[in-house]
Amino acid sequence: MRAPFAVTSLIREGLDKLIPYDAHLYPGVIKLDANENPYPFPEEVSRRIGQLAAGDLLSRYPDSEASELRRAIAAYAGVTPEQVMVGNGSDELILNILLTFGTEGRVLITNPTFSMYKIHSLVAGARPIPVPRRSDFSVDVPALVCYARQPESRVIFICSPNNPTGNASTLEEIESVLQQVSCLVVVDQAYLEFGGEDCVSLLNRYPNLVIMRTFSKAFALAGLRVGYMLANPDVLRQIKKVKQPFNLNSFSQAAARVVLEYRDLFRKQIQDILQQREELWQGLQNIEGVTAYPSVANYILFRTNHESKAIYQGLLEKGILIRRLGGPELPGFLRVSVGTPEENRPFLQALAEVLKQAGRELQ
Ligand SMILES: *Cc1c(COP(=O)(O)O)cnc(C)c1O
């Protein structure tokens, strides 16, 4: 007699409680939920990328070293190709870092922040430890150092500019952490092209620093999944042990190179996004009952006095998708990505209406 099949009895501890990352698709909405580049993809670049899809690029396995792309990234970031590793989005790199260094250890996460650090910690069998940021969302460096000195602390994640709060850590703060800990310090700079200080200057002095970046945000390539990290070659050699050999497909490797060639076209879009961020910020300030937080990235965190779920739903009913945060750390908080003027205006108008409606229902 066999015992009845019970799927949950086969799942290891940690994975049983994990809630999978849910990314719903809502066709036809104004999409301000994922911090993507909202502008039309430059036609010339799109044509060049389209021409790539032929011959060996399709029929042969990709270059597992991504040599040409790594050379292009190195030139762009101001490092050597040996200091670069590419991934299927930086999401894959987060997982690979944790599979290499995190499993059975403690991972310190400066909350509130990007949710994938915790999710991938659980996937990798590591223990995520929240280290709360201060009320202004800056990193509590002394607390972080204190946690880092406890046994089995292996990896620290600092997102800068931080998603979803929009503030950046200073170079001094990052360096202060690096000076005082011997864990791996991962600084996620997915939004660096919009603001915050570049940490590359610290790379040669601190062998425990890992910088993560992506093509998904400023460079408008979220659909092709290209992320990269900059680190000491000794660290990358260890991570290579867990990396899938063909993790980044040939088409994405080639497309990312083209995007870097045309980076001046994207610079112009980034300038426009920064301009729109200021207008969106002003617009939020002008709506009664909204508290918005300063941002150096391409999204803005804000709060109302109503439940975030009600505001989120109200906006969705008007065809506008933003990000709902909530939870014990960010009660009533929401995040909106900076869109084009044609997207930001209807969002602001809809938000004002939804708030008015919610106010009436309270009376
Ligand atoms: C969007 C985002 C990423 C994910 O980037 P991909 O390269 O698309 O996987 C990483 N970190 C932060 C903080 C992000 O907001």
Short mmCIF file of C-alpha atoms and ligand atoms in Angstrom, two decimals:
data_model
loop_
_atom_site.label_atom_id
_atom_site.label_comp_id
_atom_site.label_asym_id
_atom_site.label_seq_id
_atom_site.Cartn_x
_atom_site.Cartn_y
_atom_site.Cartn_z
CA MET A 1 0.00 0.00 0.00
CA ARG A 2 1.39 3.39 -0.90
CA ALA A 3 0.62 6.53 1.03
CA PRO A 4 -1.72 8.87 -0.84
CA PHE A 5 0.01 11.45 -3.00
CA ALA A 6 0.08 14.79 -1.16
CA VAL A 7 1.93 17.38 -3.17
CA THR A 8 2.58 19.69 -0.23
CA SER A 9 4.35 16.91 1.69
CA LEU A 10 6.99 16.83 -1.07
CA ILE A 11 7.72 20.56 -0.94
CA ARG A 12 10.63 21.71 1.20
CA GLU A 13 10.15 24.13 4.04
CA GLY A 14 10.34 27.71 2.84
CA LEU A 15 8.83 26.94 -0.53
CA ASP A 16 5.54 25.82 1.03
CA LYS A 17 4.75 29.35 2.20
CA LEU A 18 6.06 31.17 -0.85
CA ILE A 19 3.45 33.18 -2.77
CA PRO A 20 4.48 33.19 -6.45
CA TYR A 21 5.10 36.54 -8.13
CA ASP A 22 1.94 37.36 -10.00
CA ALA A 23 2.16 39.60 -13.04
CA HIS A 24 -1.35 40.00 -14.45
CA LEU A 25 -1.93 41.19 -17.98
CA TYR A 26 -4.73 43.70 -18.54
CA PRO A 27 -5.01 44.32 -22.28
CA GLY A 28 -5.98 47.82 -23.34
CA VAL A 29 -5.22 49.69 -20.11
CA ILE A 30 -2.89 52.65 -19.63
CA LYS A 31 0.01 50.69 -18.18
CA LEU A 32 1.79 52.56 -15.40
CA ASP A 33 2.59 49.58 -13.18
CA ALA A 34 5.99 48.22 -14.21
CA ASN A 35 8.33 51.19 -14.67
CA GLU A 36 8.87 50.50 -18.35
CA ASN A 37 10.01 53.10 -20.86
CA PRO A 38 6.65 54.48 -22.11
CA TYR A 39 7.89 56.05 -25.36
CA PRO A 40 7.59 54.36 -28.75
CA PHE A 41 10.61 52.15 -29.41
CA PRO A 42 12.86 54.11 -31.84
CA GLU A 43 12.00 52.89 -35.34
CA GLU A 44 15.55 52.84 -36.65
CA VAL A 45 16.70 50.66 -33.75
CA SER A 46 13.71 48.38 -34.14
CA ARG A 47 14.52 47.92 -37.85
CA ARG A 48 18.14 47.05 -37.09
CA ILE A 49 17.07 44.54 -34.44
CA GLY A 50 14.49 43.00 -36.79
CA GLN A 51 17.16 42.34 -39.42
CA LEU A 52 19.11 40.24 -36.91
CA ALA A 53 16.61 37.39 -36.81
CA ALA A 54 18.12 35.13 -39.48
CA GLY A 55 20.60 32.32 -40.17
CA ASP A 56 23.06 31.13 -37.53
CA LEU A 57 21.64 33.47 -34.96
CA LEU A 58 18.52 31.30 -34.90
CA SER A 59 19.89 27.81 -35.60
CA ARG A 60 22.99 27.75 -33.38
CA TYR A 61 23.24 27.82 -29.60
CA PRO A 62 24.02 31.25 -28.18
CA ASP A 63 27.50 32.36 -27.12
CA SER A 64 27.41 31.21 -23.49
CA GLU A 65 30.01 33.84 -22.60
CA ALA A 66 28.10 36.60 -24.42
CA SER A 67 31.56 37.96 -25.31
CA GLU A 68 30.54 40.74 -27.66
CA LEU A 69 27.73 42.01 -25.48
CA ARG A 70 29.95 41.91 -22.40
CA ARG A 71 32.59 43.97 -24.24
CA ALA A 72 29.94 46.54 -25.20
CA ILE A 73 28.56 46.69 -21.64
CA ALA A 74 32.08 47.02 -20.20
CA ALA A 75 32.76 50.01 -22.45
CA TYR A 76 29.43 51.57 -21.49
CA ALA A 77 29.83 51.01 -17.73
CA GLY A 78 33.56 51.75 -17.51
CA VAL A 79 34.76 48.31 -16.36
CA THR A 80 36.57 45.37 -18.00
CA PRO A 81 34.63 42.53 -19.73
CA GLU A 82 35.89 40.14 -17.01
CA GLN A 83 33.87 42.19 -14.52
CA VAL A 84 30.60 41.66 -16.43
CA MET A 85 28.09 38.79 -16.36
CA VAL A 86 24.80 38.91 -18.27
CA GLY A 87 21.52 37.30 -17.30
CA ASN A 88 18.00 36.59 -18.50
CA GLY A 89 16.90 39.79 -16.86
CA SER A 90 18.48 40.88 -13.59
CA ASP A 91 15.85 38.66 -11.96
CA GLU A 92 17.87 35.63 -13.05
CA LEU A 93 21.04 37.19 -11.68
CA ILE A 94 19.41 37.75 -8.29
CA LEU A 95 18.52 34.05 -8.19
CA ASN A 96 22.02 33.01 -9.28
CA ILE A 97 23.66 35.17 -6.61
CA LEU A 98 21.42 33.56 -3.99
CA LEU A 99 21.94 30.00 -5.26
CA THR A 100 25.70 30.57 -5.07
CA PHE A 101 26.01 32.41 -1.76
CA GLY A 102 22.63 32.45 -0.03
CA THR A 103 21.49 28.84 0.40
CA GLU A 104 21.27 27.91 4.09
CA GLY A 105 22.50 31.38 5.04
CA ARG A 106 20.90 34.72 5.94
CA VAL A 107 20.09 37.34 3.34
CA LEU A 108 19.62 40.90 4.57
CA ILE A 109 16.99 42.88 2.72
CA THR A 110 16.53 46.62 3.26
CA ASN A 111 12.73 46.82 3.28
CA PRO A 112 10.53 48.20 1.85
CA THR A 113 12.14 47.26 -1.44
CA PHE A 114 11.92 45.12 -4.59
CA SER A 115 10.05 41.90 -3.81
CA MET A 116 12.25 39.52 -5.83
CA TYR A 117 15.06 39.54 -3.23
CA LYS A 118 12.79 37.79 -0.74
CA ILE A 119 11.13 35.50 -3.28
CA HIS A 120 14.44 34.30 -4.71
CA SER A 121 15.90 33.90 -1.19
CA LEU A 122 13.13 31.42 -0.41
CA VAL A 123 13.56 29.70 -3.77
CA ALA A 124 17.29 29.32 -3.09
CA GLY A 125 16.71 27.97 0.42
CA ALA A 126 18.14 31.06 2.12
CA ARG A 127 16.63 32.92 5.05
CA PRO A 128 15.49 36.45 4.15
CA ILE A 129 15.95 38.88 7.05
CA PRO A 130 14.23 42.25 6.75
CA VAL A 131 16.31 45.22 7.90
CA PRO A 132 13.82 48.12 7.92
CA ARG A 133 14.76 51.39 6.31
CA ARG A 134 14.26 54.61 8.30
CA SER A 135 11.03 56.60 8.04
CA ASP A 136 12.57 58.68 5.21
CA PHE A 137 13.36 55.34 3.46
CA SER A 138 17.13 55.76 3.80
CA VAL A 139 19.14 52.65 4.66
CA ASP A 140 19.80 52.25 8.39
CA VAL A 141 23.52 51.58 7.98
CA PRO A 142 24.36 50.86 11.66
CA ALA A 143 21.47 48.37 11.91
CA LEU A 144 22.49 46.72 8.67
CA VAL A 145 26.09 46.36 9.83
CA CYS A 146 24.90 44.91 13.13
CA TYR A 147 22.77 42.28 11.34
CA ALA A 148 25.61 41.56 8.91
CA ARG A 149 27.95 40.67 11.75
CA GLN A 150 25.68 37.90 13.00
CA PRO A 151 26.70 34.39 11.95
CA GLU A 152 25.56 32.99 8.59
CA SER A 153 24.90 36.43 7.11
CA ARG A 154 25.96 36.05 3.50
CA VAL A 155 24.34 38.59 1.20
CA ILE A 156 22.99 42.15 1.58
CA PHE A 157 20.65 43.72 -0.97
CA ILE A 158 20.53 47.49 -1.33
CA CYS A 159 18.40 48.82 -4.16
CA SER A 160 19.48 52.32 -5.26
CA PRO A 161 17.46 54.12 -6.49
CA ASN A 162 15.13 52.03 -4.37
CA ASN A 163 12.04 50.45 -5.85
CA PRO A 164 9.33 51.39 -4.82
CA THR A 165 10.32 54.35 -2.64
CA GLY A 166 12.26 56.29 -5.31
CA ASN A 167 15.13 57.53 -3.11
CA ALA A 168 18.78 56.64 -3.67
CA SER A 169 21.55 55.75 -1.22
CA THR A 170 24.63 57.96 -1.35
CA LEU A 171 28.03 56.63 -2.38
CA GLU A 172 29.19 57.35 1.19
CA GLU A 173 26.45 55.17 2.66
CA ILE A 174 27.26 52.28 0.31
CA GLU A 175 30.97 52.62 1.02
CA SER A 176 30.34 52.74 4.75
CA VAL A 177 28.53 49.38 4.53
CA LEU A 178 31.30 47.90 2.38
CA GLN A 179 33.94 48.99 4.86
CA GLN A 180 32.23 47.31 7.79
CA VAL A 181 30.96 43.97 6.51
CA SER A 182 32.41 40.88 4.91
CA CYS A 183 29.21 39.66 3.22
CA LEU A 184 28.51 40.14 -0.43
CA VAL A 185 26.92 43.59 -0.90
CA VAL A 186 24.60 43.68 -3.90
CA VAL A 187 23.62 47.16 -5.07
CA ASP A 188 20.73 46.96 -7.54
CA GLN A 189 20.96 49.97 -9.84
CA ALA A 190 18.18 49.03 -12.27
CA TYR A 191 17.15 52.72 -12.41
CA LEU A 192 20.62 54.31 -12.53
CA GLU A 193 20.02 55.93 -15.93
CA PHE A 194 17.32 58.07 -14.27
CA GLY A 195 19.20 59.07 -11.13
CA GLY A 196 21.25 58.09 -8.11
CA GLU A 197 25.03 57.74 -7.83
CA ASP A 198 26.92 55.19 -9.92
CA CYS A 199 28.81 52.75 -7.65
CA VAL A 200 31.31 51.58 -10.29
CA SER A 201 34.09 53.68 -8.73
CA LEU A 202 33.92 51.42 -5.65
CA LEU A 203 34.26 48.19 -7.60
CA ASN A 204 38.05 47.98 -7.70
CA ARG A 205 38.42 48.77 -4.01
CA TYR A 206 35.78 46.41 -2.62
CA PRO A 207 35.91 42.82 -3.87
CA ASN A 208 32.61 42.05 -2.10
CA LEU A 209 30.61 44.58 -4.16
CA VAL A 210 28.19 43.43 -6.85
CA ILE A 211 26.34 46.00 -8.97
CA MET A 212 23.23 44.96 -10.88
CA ARG A 213 21.74 46.79 -13.85
CA THR A 214 19.28 46.06 -16.62
CA PHE A 215 18.18 46.91 -20.15
CA SER A 216 14.53 46.63 -19.07
CA LYS A 217 13.89 50.14 -17.82
CA ALA A 218 15.65 53.12 -19.48
CA PHE A 219 16.71 51.06 -22.52
CA ALA A 220 13.18 49.80 -23.21
CA LEU A 221 14.08 46.11 -23.65
CA ALA A 222 11.96 44.54 -20.88
CA GLY A 223 10.45 42.05 -23.33
CA LEU A 224 13.85 40.62 -24.31
CA ARG A 225 15.07 40.02 -20.71
CA VAL A 226 18.59 41.40 -20.54
CA GLY A 227 20.19 42.20 -17.19
CA TYR A 228 23.82 42.33 -16.14
CA MET A 229 26.01 42.55 -13.10
CA LEU A 230 29.37 44.15 -12.52
CA ALA A 231 31.61 42.45 -9.96
CA ASN A 232 35.01 41.13 -9.07
CA PRO A 233 35.95 38.30 -11.52
CA ASP A 234 36.53 35.94 -8.55
CA VAL A 235 32.91 36.43 -7.48
CA LEU A 236 31.65 35.92 -11.04
CA ARG A 237 33.66 32.69 -11.38
CA GLN A 238 31.74 31.26 -8.41
CA ILE A 239 28.36 32.39 -9.77
CA LYS A 240 29.19 30.79 -13.14
CA LYS A 241 28.87 27.40 -11.42
CA VAL A 242 25.10 27.84 -11.05
CA LYS A 243 24.45 29.88 -14.20
CA GLN A 244 22.63 28.09 -17.03
CA PRO A 245 25.24 27.95 -19.82
CA PHE A 246 22.86 29.37 -22.45
CA ASN A 247 20.92 31.69 -20.19
CA LEU A 248 20.75 34.64 -22.57
CA ASN A 249 19.49 33.87 -26.07
CA SER A 250 21.35 35.05 -29.18
CA PHE A 251 18.65 37.45 -30.30
CA SER A 252 18.59 39.29 -26.98
CA GLN A 253 22.40 39.45 -26.87
CA ALA A 254 22.49 41.02 -30.32
CA ALA A 255 19.55 43.36 -29.66
CA ALA A 256 21.14 44.70 -26.47
CA ARG A 257 24.31 45.50 -28.44
CA VAL A 258 22.30 47.44 -30.98
CA VAL A 259 20.54 49.36 -28.20
CA LEU A 260 23.89 50.36 -26.71
CA GLU A 261 25.07 51.55 -30.14
CA TYR A 262 22.03 53.80 -30.32
CA ARG A 263 22.12 54.93 -26.73
CA ASP A 264 21.96 58.61 -27.68
CA LEU A 265 18.40 58.06 -28.95
CA PHE A 266 17.46 56.65 -25.56
CA ARG A 267 19.22 59.53 -23.76
CA LYS A 268 16.68 61.85 -25.35
CA GLN A 269 13.80 59.68 -24.09
CA ILE A 270 15.33 59.57 -20.60
CA GLN A 271 15.46 63.37 -20.57
CA ASP A 272 11.77 63.47 -21.52
CA ILE A 273 10.89 60.96 -18.79
CA LEU A 274 12.71 63.09 -16.18
CA GLN A 275 10.76 66.14 -17.37
CA GLN A 276 7.50 64.17 -17.14
CA ARG A 277 8.41 62.97 -13.66
CA GLU A 278 8.46 66.58 -12.46
CA GLU A 279 5.08 67.28 -14.04
CA LEU A 280 3.58 64.12 -12.58
CA TRP A 281 4.99 65.07 -9.17
CA GLN A 282 3.41 68.53 -9.41
CA GLY A 283 0.14 66.97 -10.52
CA LEU A 284 0.10 64.63 -7.52
CA GLN A 285 0.89 67.52 -5.17
CA ASN A 286 -2.14 69.35 -6.52
CA ILE A 287 -4.59 66.58 -5.62
CA GLU A 288 -6.03 66.95 -2.15
CA GLY A 289 -5.48 63.92 0.08
CA VAL A 290 -2.37 62.69 -1.78
CA THR A 291 1.09 62.57 -0.23
CA ALA A 292 3.79 61.97 -2.85
CA TYR A 293 7.41 61.07 -2.10
CA PRO A 294 10.37 62.57 -3.96
CA SER A 295 11.85 60.24 -6.58
CA VAL A 296 15.07 60.11 -8.59
CA ALA A 297 13.76 57.18 -10.65
CA ASN A 298 10.99 56.81 -13.27
CA TYR A 299 8.17 56.15 -10.81
CA ILE A 300 6.63 57.93 -7.84
CA LEU A 301 5.48 56.47 -4.54
CA PHE A 302 2.38 58.06 -3.05
CA ARG A 303 -0.10 57.57 -0.28
CA THR A 304 -3.73 58.46 0.31
CA ASN A 305 -5.89 58.18 3.39
CA HIS A 306 -7.88 55.37 1.82
CA GLU A 307 -7.11 51.71 1.45
CA SER A 308 -4.69 51.22 -1.42
CA LYS A 309 -6.86 48.40 -2.77
CA ALA A 310 -9.87 50.70 -3.23
CA ILE A 311 -7.82 53.33 -5.08
CA TYR A 312 -6.10 50.69 -7.22
CA GLN A 313 -9.45 49.12 -8.17
CA GLY A 314 -11.07 52.47 -8.84
CA LEU A 315 -8.27 53.40 -11.24
CA LEU A 316 -8.40 50.02 -12.95
CA GLU A 317 -12.11 50.48 -13.56
CA LYS A 318 -11.18 53.70 -15.36
CA GLY A 319 -8.63 51.83 -17.48
CA ILE A 320 -5.47 52.76 -15.58
CA LEU A 321 -3.12 50.17 -14.11
CA ILE A 322 -0.67 51.20 -11.38
CA ARG A 323 1.08 49.23 -8.61
CA ARG A 324 -0.58 48.61 -5.30
CA LEU A 325 1.79 48.15 -2.35
CA GLY A 326 -0.01 48.17 0.97
CA GLY A 327 0.92 45.51 3.52
CA PRO A 328 2.18 46.29 7.01
CA GLU A 329 5.21 48.22 5.73
CA LEU A 330 3.48 50.51 3.26
CA PRO A 331 -0.18 50.77 4.30
CA GLY A 332 -2.18 52.84 1.85
CA PHE A 333 0.78 53.25 -0.52
CA LEU A 334 0.73 53.03 -4.30
CA ARG A 335 3.35 53.44 -7.01
CA VAL A 336 2.85 54.99 -10.41
CA SER A 337 5.34 54.77 -13.28
CA VAL A 338 6.12 57.94 -15.20
CA GLY A 339 4.33 57.67 -18.53
CA THR A 340 3.98 59.93 -21.53
CA PRO A 341 2.00 63.19 -21.09
CA GLU A 342 -0.92 61.41 -22.81
CA GLU A 343 -0.85 58.74 -20.08
CA ASN A 344 -0.04 60.88 -17.05
CA ARG A 345 -2.86 63.37 -17.61
CA PRO A 346 -5.70 60.80 -17.63
CA PHE A 347 -4.09 59.11 -14.64
CA LEU A 348 -4.09 62.32 -12.59
CA GLN A 349 -7.65 63.09 -13.58
CA ALA A 350 -8.83 59.56 -12.75
CA LEU A 351 -7.04 59.62 -9.39
CA ALA A 352 -8.73 62.88 -8.42
CA GLU A 353 -12.11 61.40 -9.34
CA VAL A 354 -11.50 58.12 -7.50
CA LEU A 355 -10.46 60.03 -4.36
CA LYS A 356 -13.50 62.26 -4.52
CA GLN A 357 -15.70 59.21 -4.84
CA ALA A 358 -13.95 57.43 -1.94
CA GLY A 359 -14.36 60.58 0.20
CA ARG A 360 -18.10 60.68 -0.49
CA GLU A 361 -18.49 57.02 0.45
CA LEU A 362 -16.88 57.71 3.82
CA GLN A 363 -19.45 60.38 4.73
C1 LIG B 1 12.60 46.05 -12.73
C2 LIG B 1 13.61 45.71 -11.73
C3 LIG B 1 14.54 44.70 -11.94
C4 LIG B 1 14.28 43.63 -12.95
O1 LIG B 1 14.92 43.81 -14.08
P1 LIG B 1 14.93 42.69 -15.20
O2 LIG B 1 16.27 42.91 -15.77
O3 LIG B 1 13.80 43.03 -16.11
O4 LIG B 1 14.78 41.33 -14.58
C5 LIG B 1 15.57 44.51 -11.03
N1 LIG B 1 15.63 45.27 -9.92
C6 LIG B 1 14.74 46.22 -9.68
C7 LIG B 1 14.85 47.02 -8.45
C8 LIG B 1 13.69 46.47 -10.56
O5 LIG B 1 12.77 47.38 -10.27
#
